[in-house]
């Protein structure tokens, strides 16, 4: 039996920021699928949530795992956007975010 994929720790904050901005968010789950489907002002955006690389680097700094890269390569829609935090996610849906603003 396959275990459920672990969600990235920063995903909850990203979802909250997107929803507060007026977007709808669906968490996707399946082998190599992007993490989020975000709808905002008539546009859908796929998002792959990644943790920021730690002080020692590690796999969290990698853009995509091999299976994810293969899925992205065969996708015929707009390519998924890799996001690491709420500000990147909001910018991905076209919102300008001033870093001094609390989300």
Short mmCIF file of N, CA, C and O in Angstrom, two decimals:
data_model
loop_
_atom_site.label_atom_id
_atom_site.label_comp_id
_atom_site.label_asym_id
_atom_site.label_seq_id
_atom_site.Cartn_x
_atom_site.Cartn_y
_atom_site.Cartn_z
N UNK A 1 0.84 -1.18 0.00
CA UNK A 1 0.00 0.00 0.00
C UNK A 1 0.89 1.25 0.00
O UNK A 1 1.82 1.35 0.78
N UNK A 2 0.59 2.17 -0.86
CA UNK A 2 1.35 3.42 -0.97
C UNK A 2 0.89 4.39 0.09
O UNK A 2 -0.30 4.60 0.29
N UNK A 3 1.86 4.99 0.78
CA UNK A 3 1.53 6.00 1.79
C UNK A 3 1.23 7.32 1.11
O UNK A 3 1.72 7.62 0.04
N UNK A 4 0.44 8.14 1.79
CA UNK A 4 0.12 9.47 1.26
C UNK A 4 1.39 10.31 1.22
O UNK A 4 2.22 10.25 2.11
N UNK A 5 1.54 11.08 0.16
CA UNK A 5 2.71 11.94 0.03
C UNK A 5 2.68 13.01 1.11
O UNK A 5 1.62 13.54 1.46
N UNK A 6 3.84 13.32 1.63
CA UNK A 6 3.96 14.34 2.66
C UNK A 6 3.88 15.73 2.01
O UNK A 6 4.50 15.98 1.00
N UNK A 7 3.10 16.61 2.62
CA UNK A 7 2.98 17.97 2.12
C UNK A 7 4.14 18.79 2.69
O UNK A 7 4.58 18.57 3.81
N UNK A 8 4.62 19.76 1.92
CA UNK A 8 5.69 20.62 2.40
C UNK A 8 5.18 21.51 3.54
O UNK A 8 4.02 21.93 3.53
N UNK A 9 6.04 21.80 4.51
CA UNK A 9 5.66 22.58 5.68
C UNK A 9 5.16 23.97 5.33
O UNK A 9 4.32 24.52 6.02
N UNK A 10 5.67 24.55 4.27
CA UNK A 10 5.30 25.92 3.89
C UNK A 10 4.01 25.98 3.08
O UNK A 10 3.52 27.07 2.77
N UNK A 11 3.44 24.85 2.73
CA UNK A 11 2.25 24.83 1.88
C UNK A 11 1.05 25.50 2.56
O UNK A 11 0.31 26.25 1.92
N UNK A 12 0.85 25.28 3.84
CA UNK A 12 -0.31 25.87 4.53
C UNK A 12 -0.28 27.39 4.46
O UNK A 12 -1.30 28.02 4.18
N UNK A 13 0.87 28.00 4.69
CA UNK A 13 0.98 29.46 4.63
C UNK A 13 0.72 29.97 3.22
O UNK A 13 0.10 31.04 3.04
N UNK A 14 1.15 29.23 2.22
CA UNK A 14 0.92 29.61 0.83
C UNK A 14 -0.57 29.57 0.51
O UNK A 14 -1.12 30.50 -0.08
N UNK A 15 -1.23 28.50 0.93
CA UNK A 15 -2.67 28.36 0.68
C UNK A 15 -3.45 29.47 1.37
O UNK A 15 -4.35 30.09 0.78
N UNK A 16 -3.10 29.77 2.62
CA UNK A 16 -3.80 30.83 3.35
C UNK A 16 -3.65 32.17 2.63
O UNK A 16 -4.62 32.90 2.45
N UNK A 17 -2.44 32.49 2.19
CA UNK A 17 -2.20 33.77 1.50
C UNK A 17 -3.01 33.84 0.20
O UNK A 17 -3.61 34.88 -0.11
N UNK A 18 -3.03 32.75 -0.56
CA UNK A 18 -3.78 32.73 -1.81
C UNK A 18 -5.28 32.91 -1.56
O UNK A 18 -5.95 33.67 -2.26
N UNK A 19 -5.80 32.21 -0.57
CA UNK A 19 -7.23 32.32 -0.27
C UNK A 19 -7.59 33.70 0.24
O UNK A 19 -8.63 34.25 -0.11
N UNK A 20 -6.73 34.31 1.05
CA UNK A 20 -6.99 35.67 1.54
C UNK A 20 -7.01 36.68 0.40
O UNK A 20 -7.68 37.70 0.47
N UNK A 21 -6.26 36.37 -0.65
CA UNK A 21 -6.22 37.26 -1.82
C UNK A 21 -7.43 37.04 -2.73
O UNK A 21 -7.61 37.77 -3.70
N UNK A 22 -8.26 36.04 -2.43
CA UNK A 22 -9.46 35.81 -3.22
C UNK A 22 -9.37 34.64 -4.19
O UNK A 22 -10.28 34.43 -4.98
N UNK A 23 -8.29 33.88 -4.13
CA UNK A 23 -8.13 32.72 -5.01
C UNK A 23 -8.80 31.50 -4.40
O UNK A 23 -8.99 31.42 -3.18
N UNK A 24 -9.17 30.56 -5.25
CA UNK A 24 -9.59 29.25 -4.77
C UNK A 24 -8.43 28.31 -4.98
O UNK A 24 -7.68 28.42 -5.97
N UNK A 25 -8.26 27.38 -4.05
CA UNK A 25 -7.10 26.49 -4.08
C UNK A 25 -7.55 25.05 -3.89
O UNK A 25 -8.30 24.75 -2.96
N UNK A 26 -7.10 24.18 -4.78
CA UNK A 26 -7.33 22.74 -4.65
C UNK A 26 -5.98 22.07 -4.47
O UNK A 26 -5.06 22.29 -5.26
N UNK A 27 -5.87 21.27 -3.42
CA UNK A 27 -4.64 20.50 -3.21
C UNK A 27 -4.73 19.24 -4.06
O UNK A 27 -5.69 18.49 -3.96
N UNK A 28 -3.74 19.05 -4.91
CA UNK A 28 -3.71 17.88 -5.78
C UNK A 28 -2.87 16.80 -5.13
O UNK A 28 -1.93 17.08 -4.39
N UNK A 29 -3.20 15.56 -5.43
CA UNK A 29 -2.37 14.45 -4.94
C UNK A 29 -2.39 13.34 -5.98
O UNK A 29 -3.43 12.99 -6.51
N UNK A 30 -1.25 12.88 -6.28
CA UNK A 30 -1.09 11.82 -7.25
C UNK A 30 0.37 11.79 -7.65
O UNK A 30 1.09 12.78 -7.46
N UNK A 31 0.82 10.68 -8.18
CA UNK A 31 2.23 10.56 -8.53
C UNK A 31 2.69 11.69 -9.45
O UNK A 31 2.15 11.87 -10.54
N UNK A 32 3.63 12.48 -8.96
CA UNK A 32 4.33 13.51 -9.74
C UNK A 32 3.48 14.71 -10.14
O UNK A 32 3.94 15.58 -10.86
N UNK A 33 2.22 14.77 -9.71
CA UNK A 33 1.37 15.92 -10.01
C UNK A 33 1.87 17.16 -9.26
O UNK A 33 2.44 17.03 -8.17
N UNK A 34 1.62 18.36 -9.78
CA UNK A 34 1.90 19.57 -9.01
C UNK A 34 1.07 19.55 -7.72
O UNK A 34 0.07 18.83 -7.62
N UNK A 35 1.46 20.35 -6.74
CA UNK A 35 0.81 20.33 -5.44
C UNK A 35 -0.52 21.07 -5.40
O UNK A 35 -1.45 20.65 -4.71
N UNK A 36 -0.62 22.19 -6.13
CA UNK A 36 -1.80 23.04 -6.02
C UNK A 36 -2.35 23.44 -7.38
O UNK A 36 -1.59 23.68 -8.32
N UNK A 37 -3.67 23.52 -7.45
CA UNK A 37 -4.37 24.11 -8.59
C UNK A 37 -5.04 25.36 -8.05
O UNK A 37 -5.88 25.29 -7.14
N UNK A 38 -4.65 26.52 -8.58
CA UNK A 38 -5.12 27.80 -8.05
C UNK A 38 -5.94 28.51 -9.12
O UNK A 38 -5.49 28.69 -10.25
N UNK A 39 -7.14 28.91 -8.75
CA UNK A 39 -8.00 29.68 -9.64
C UNK A 39 -8.09 31.11 -9.16
O UNK A 39 -8.38 31.36 -7.98
N UNK A 40 -7.81 32.06 -10.06
CA UNK A 40 -7.88 33.47 -9.68
C UNK A 40 -8.24 34.30 -10.90
O UNK A 40 -7.54 34.26 -11.92
N UNK A 41 -9.35 35.02 -10.79
CA UNK A 41 -9.82 35.91 -11.85
C UNK A 41 -9.88 35.24 -13.23
O UNK A 41 -9.39 35.76 -14.22
N UNK A 42 -10.45 34.06 -13.26
CA UNK A 42 -10.66 33.36 -14.52
C UNK A 42 -9.47 32.61 -15.05
O UNK A 42 -9.53 32.06 -16.15
N UNK A 43 -8.39 32.57 -14.29
CA UNK A 43 -7.18 31.87 -14.76
C UNK A 43 -6.81 30.78 -13.76
O UNK A 43 -6.89 30.98 -12.54
N UNK A 44 -6.39 29.64 -14.29
CA UNK A 44 -5.90 28.54 -13.46
C UNK A 44 -4.38 28.50 -13.50
O UNK A 44 -3.79 28.66 -14.57
N UNK A 45 -3.77 28.28 -12.36
CA UNK A 45 -2.32 28.17 -12.26
C UNK A 45 -1.97 26.93 -11.46
O UNK A 45 -2.48 26.74 -10.36
N UNK A 46 -1.13 26.10 -12.03
CA UNK A 46 -0.60 24.95 -11.30
C UNK A 46 0.64 25.39 -10.54
O UNK A 46 1.49 26.11 -11.09
N UNK A 47 0.76 24.97 -9.28
CA UNK A 47 1.92 25.33 -8.48
C UNK A 47 2.56 24.10 -7.86
O UNK A 47 1.86 23.23 -7.33
N UNK A 48 3.86 24.06 -7.94
CA UNK A 48 4.67 23.05 -7.27
C UNK A 48 5.32 23.73 -6.08
O UNK A 48 6.08 24.69 -6.23
N UNK A 49 4.98 23.29 -4.87
CA UNK A 49 5.51 23.89 -3.65
C UNK A 49 6.82 23.19 -3.28
O UNK A 49 6.87 21.97 -3.19
N UNK A 50 7.85 23.99 -3.09
CA UNK A 50 9.16 23.47 -2.66
C UNK A 50 9.61 24.26 -1.45
O UNK A 50 9.34 25.45 -1.34
N UNK A 51 10.29 23.58 -0.57
CA UNK A 51 10.90 24.27 0.57
C UNK A 51 12.14 25.00 0.08
O UNK A 51 12.81 24.55 -0.85
N UNK A 52 12.44 26.10 0.71
CA UNK A 52 13.68 26.81 0.39
C UNK A 52 14.86 25.95 0.83
O UNK A 52 14.76 25.20 1.81
N UNK A 53 15.95 26.03 0.10
CA UNK A 53 17.14 25.26 0.46
C UNK A 53 17.64 25.71 1.83
O UNK A 53 17.68 26.90 2.13
N UNK A 54 18.00 24.75 2.64
CA UNK A 54 18.54 25.07 3.97
C UNK A 54 19.97 25.54 3.88
O UNK A 54 20.57 25.65 2.81
N UNK A 55 20.55 25.80 5.04
CA UNK A 55 21.93 26.29 5.10
C UNK A 55 22.92 25.31 4.49
O UNK A 55 23.94 25.70 3.95
N UNK A 56 22.59 24.04 4.58
CA UNK A 56 23.47 23.00 4.04
C UNK A 56 23.07 22.56 2.63
O UNK A 56 23.61 21.62 2.10
N UNK A 57 22.11 23.25 2.05
CA UNK A 57 21.65 22.86 0.72
C UNK A 57 20.62 21.76 0.83
O UNK A 57 19.61 21.93 1.47
N UNK A 58 20.89 20.63 0.23
CA UNK A 58 19.97 19.51 0.31
C UNK A 58 18.99 19.49 -0.84
O UNK A 58 18.99 20.36 -1.70
N UNK A 59 18.14 18.49 -0.84
CA UNK A 59 17.22 18.28 -1.96
C UNK A 59 16.12 19.32 -2.01
O UNK A 59 15.48 19.49 -3.03
N UNK A 60 15.89 20.04 -0.91
CA UNK A 60 14.81 21.03 -0.93
C UNK A 60 15.11 22.18 -1.87
O UNK A 60 14.22 22.89 -2.29
N UNK A 61 16.38 22.36 -2.24
CA UNK A 61 16.73 23.41 -3.18
C UNK A 61 16.58 22.99 -4.63
O UNK A 61 16.66 23.81 -5.53
N UNK A 62 16.34 21.71 -4.86
CA UNK A 62 16.18 21.19 -6.22
C UNK A 62 14.86 21.68 -6.79
O UNK A 62 13.85 21.75 -6.10
N UNK A 63 14.86 22.03 -8.05
CA UNK A 63 13.62 22.51 -8.66
C UNK A 63 12.56 21.41 -8.72
O UNK A 63 11.48 21.57 -8.21
N UNK A 64 12.86 20.30 -9.36
CA UNK A 64 11.88 19.23 -9.51
C UNK A 64 12.55 17.87 -9.34
O UNK A 64 13.71 17.69 -9.72
N UNK A 65 11.78 16.93 -8.84
CA UNK A 65 12.24 15.54 -8.81
C UNK A 65 12.12 14.98 -10.23
O UNK A 65 11.36 15.52 -11.05
N UNK A 66 12.83 13.92 -10.55
CA UNK A 66 12.79 13.39 -11.93
C UNK A 66 11.38 13.07 -12.43
O UNK A 66 11.04 13.41 -13.57
N UNK A 67 10.55 12.47 -11.62
CA UNK A 67 9.18 12.17 -12.04
C UNK A 67 8.35 13.42 -12.27
O UNK A 67 7.54 13.48 -13.20
N UNK A 68 8.57 14.43 -11.44
CA UNK A 68 7.87 15.69 -11.62
C UNK A 68 8.30 16.36 -12.92
O UNK A 68 7.47 16.89 -13.67
N UNK A 69 9.59 16.34 -13.20
CA UNK A 69 10.10 16.93 -14.44
C UNK A 69 9.50 16.23 -15.66
O UNK A 69 9.14 16.87 -16.65
N UNK A 70 9.38 14.91 -15.58
CA UNK A 70 8.78 14.15 -16.69
C UNK A 70 7.32 14.53 -16.86
O UNK A 70 6.85 14.69 -17.99
N UNK A 71 6.58 14.68 -15.76
CA UNK A 71 5.17 15.07 -15.85
C UNK A 71 5.07 16.45 -16.48
O UNK A 71 4.26 16.67 -17.38
N UNK A 72 5.89 17.39 -16.03
CA UNK A 72 5.87 18.75 -16.57
C UNK A 72 6.17 18.75 -18.08
O UNK A 72 5.57 19.51 -18.83
N UNK A 73 7.08 17.89 -18.49
CA UNK A 73 7.48 17.85 -19.90
C UNK A 73 6.35 17.39 -20.81
O UNK A 73 6.30 17.76 -21.98
N UNK A 74 5.43 16.59 -20.28
CA UNK A 74 4.34 16.07 -21.11
C UNK A 74 3.06 16.91 -20.98
O UNK A 74 2.12 16.71 -21.74
N UNK A 75 3.02 17.84 -20.04
CA UNK A 75 1.85 18.67 -19.82
C UNK A 75 1.70 19.68 -20.94
O UNK A 75 2.64 20.36 -21.30
N UNK A 76 0.52 19.77 -21.53
CA UNK A 76 0.30 20.64 -22.69
C UNK A 76 -0.33 21.98 -22.33
O UNK A 76 -0.56 22.81 -23.19
N UNK A 77 -0.62 22.17 -21.07
CA UNK A 77 -1.15 23.46 -20.62
C UNK A 77 -0.02 24.36 -20.17
O UNK A 77 1.16 24.09 -20.43
N UNK A 78 -0.38 25.44 -19.50
CA UNK A 78 0.63 26.34 -18.96
C UNK A 78 1.50 25.57 -17.97
O UNK A 78 0.98 24.76 -17.21
N UNK A 79 2.80 25.80 -18.00
CA UNK A 79 3.68 25.03 -17.10
C UNK A 79 3.44 25.39 -15.64
O UNK A 79 3.15 26.55 -15.32
N UNK A 80 3.54 24.42 -14.75
CA UNK A 80 3.43 24.70 -13.32
C UNK A 80 4.54 25.65 -12.88
O UNK A 80 5.64 25.65 -13.43
N UNK A 81 4.23 26.44 -11.87
CA UNK A 81 5.17 27.41 -11.32
C UNK A 81 5.71 26.85 -10.01
O UNK A 81 4.93 26.39 -9.17
N UNK A 82 7.02 26.89 -9.82
CA UNK A 82 7.62 26.46 -8.56
C UNK A 82 7.59 27.65 -7.61
O UNK A 82 8.06 28.73 -7.95
N UNK A 83 6.99 27.45 -6.43
CA UNK A 83 6.91 28.51 -5.42
C UNK A 83 7.47 27.99 -4.10
O UNK A 83 7.34 26.81 -3.78
N UNK A 84 8.09 28.89 -3.35
CA UNK A 84 8.68 28.52 -2.07
C UNK A 84 8.07 29.27 -0.89
O UNK A 84 8.40 29.01 0.25
N UNK A 85 7.18 30.22 -1.18
CA UNK A 85 6.56 30.98 -0.10
C UNK A 85 5.36 31.75 -0.60
O UNK A 85 5.08 31.80 -1.80
N UNK A 86 4.63 32.38 0.33
CA UNK A 86 3.43 33.11 -0.04
C UNK A 86 3.66 34.23 -1.06
O UNK A 86 2.85 34.41 -1.97
N UNK A 87 4.73 34.97 -0.93
CA UNK A 87 4.97 36.08 -1.86
C UNK A 87 5.16 35.56 -3.27
O UNK A 87 4.58 36.10 -4.22
N UNK A 88 5.94 34.49 -3.45
CA UNK A 88 6.11 33.91 -4.79
C UNK A 88 4.78 33.41 -5.34
O UNK A 88 4.50 33.57 -6.53
N UNK A 89 3.97 32.81 -4.48
CA UNK A 89 2.67 32.29 -4.93
C UNK A 89 1.75 33.42 -5.38
O UNK A 89 1.09 33.31 -6.42
N UNK A 90 1.71 34.50 -4.61
CA UNK A 90 0.87 35.63 -4.99
C UNK A 90 1.34 36.28 -6.28
O UNK A 90 0.55 36.66 -7.13
N UNK A 91 2.64 36.38 -6.44
CA UNK A 91 3.18 36.92 -7.69
C UNK A 91 2.86 36.01 -8.87
O UNK A 91 2.64 36.49 -9.99
N UNK A 92 2.82 34.70 -8.63
CA UNK A 92 2.53 33.75 -9.70
C UNK A 92 1.11 33.92 -10.25
O UNK A 92 0.86 33.59 -11.41
N UNK A 93 0.20 34.46 -9.43
CA UNK A 93 -1.16 34.70 -9.93
C UNK A 93 -1.35 36.15 -10.37
O UNK A 93 -2.46 36.58 -10.63
N UNK A 94 -0.26 36.90 -10.42
CA UNK A 94 -0.31 38.24 -10.96
C UNK A 94 -0.49 39.36 -9.96
O UNK A 94 -0.79 40.49 -10.34
N UNK A 95 -0.30 39.07 -8.68
CA UNK A 95 -0.44 40.12 -7.67
C UNK A 95 0.94 40.67 -7.32
O UNK A 95 1.88 39.91 -7.09
N UNK A 96 1.04 41.98 -7.26
CA UNK A 96 2.26 42.60 -6.78
C UNK A 96 2.21 42.59 -5.27
O UNK A 96 1.20 42.96 -4.67
N UNK A 97 3.28 42.16 -4.65
CA UNK A 97 3.31 42.08 -3.19
C UNK A 97 4.52 42.85 -2.69
O UNK A 97 5.65 42.58 -3.09
N UNK A 98 4.26 43.81 -1.80
CA UNK A 98 5.34 44.53 -1.14
C UNK A 98 5.81 43.69 0.03
O UNK A 98 4.99 43.28 0.86
N UNK A 99 7.08 43.43 0.13
CA UNK A 99 7.60 42.56 1.20
C UNK A 99 7.31 43.08 2.60
O UNK A 99 7.33 42.34 3.55
N UNK A 100 7.00 44.36 2.75
CA UNK A 100 6.70 44.91 4.07
C UNK A 100 5.27 44.67 4.52
O UNK A 100 4.90 44.96 5.63
N UNK A 101 4.45 44.06 3.67
CA UNK A 101 3.04 43.83 3.99
C UNK A 101 2.89 42.50 4.69
O UNK A 101 3.46 41.50 4.27
N UNK A 102 2.12 42.47 5.77
CA UNK A 102 1.86 41.22 6.46
C UNK A 102 0.81 40.42 5.69
O UNK A 102 -0.19 40.97 5.26
N UNK A 103 1.08 39.15 5.53
CA UNK A 103 0.14 38.29 4.81
C UNK A 103 -0.72 37.50 5.77
O UNK A 103 -0.34 37.02 6.72
#
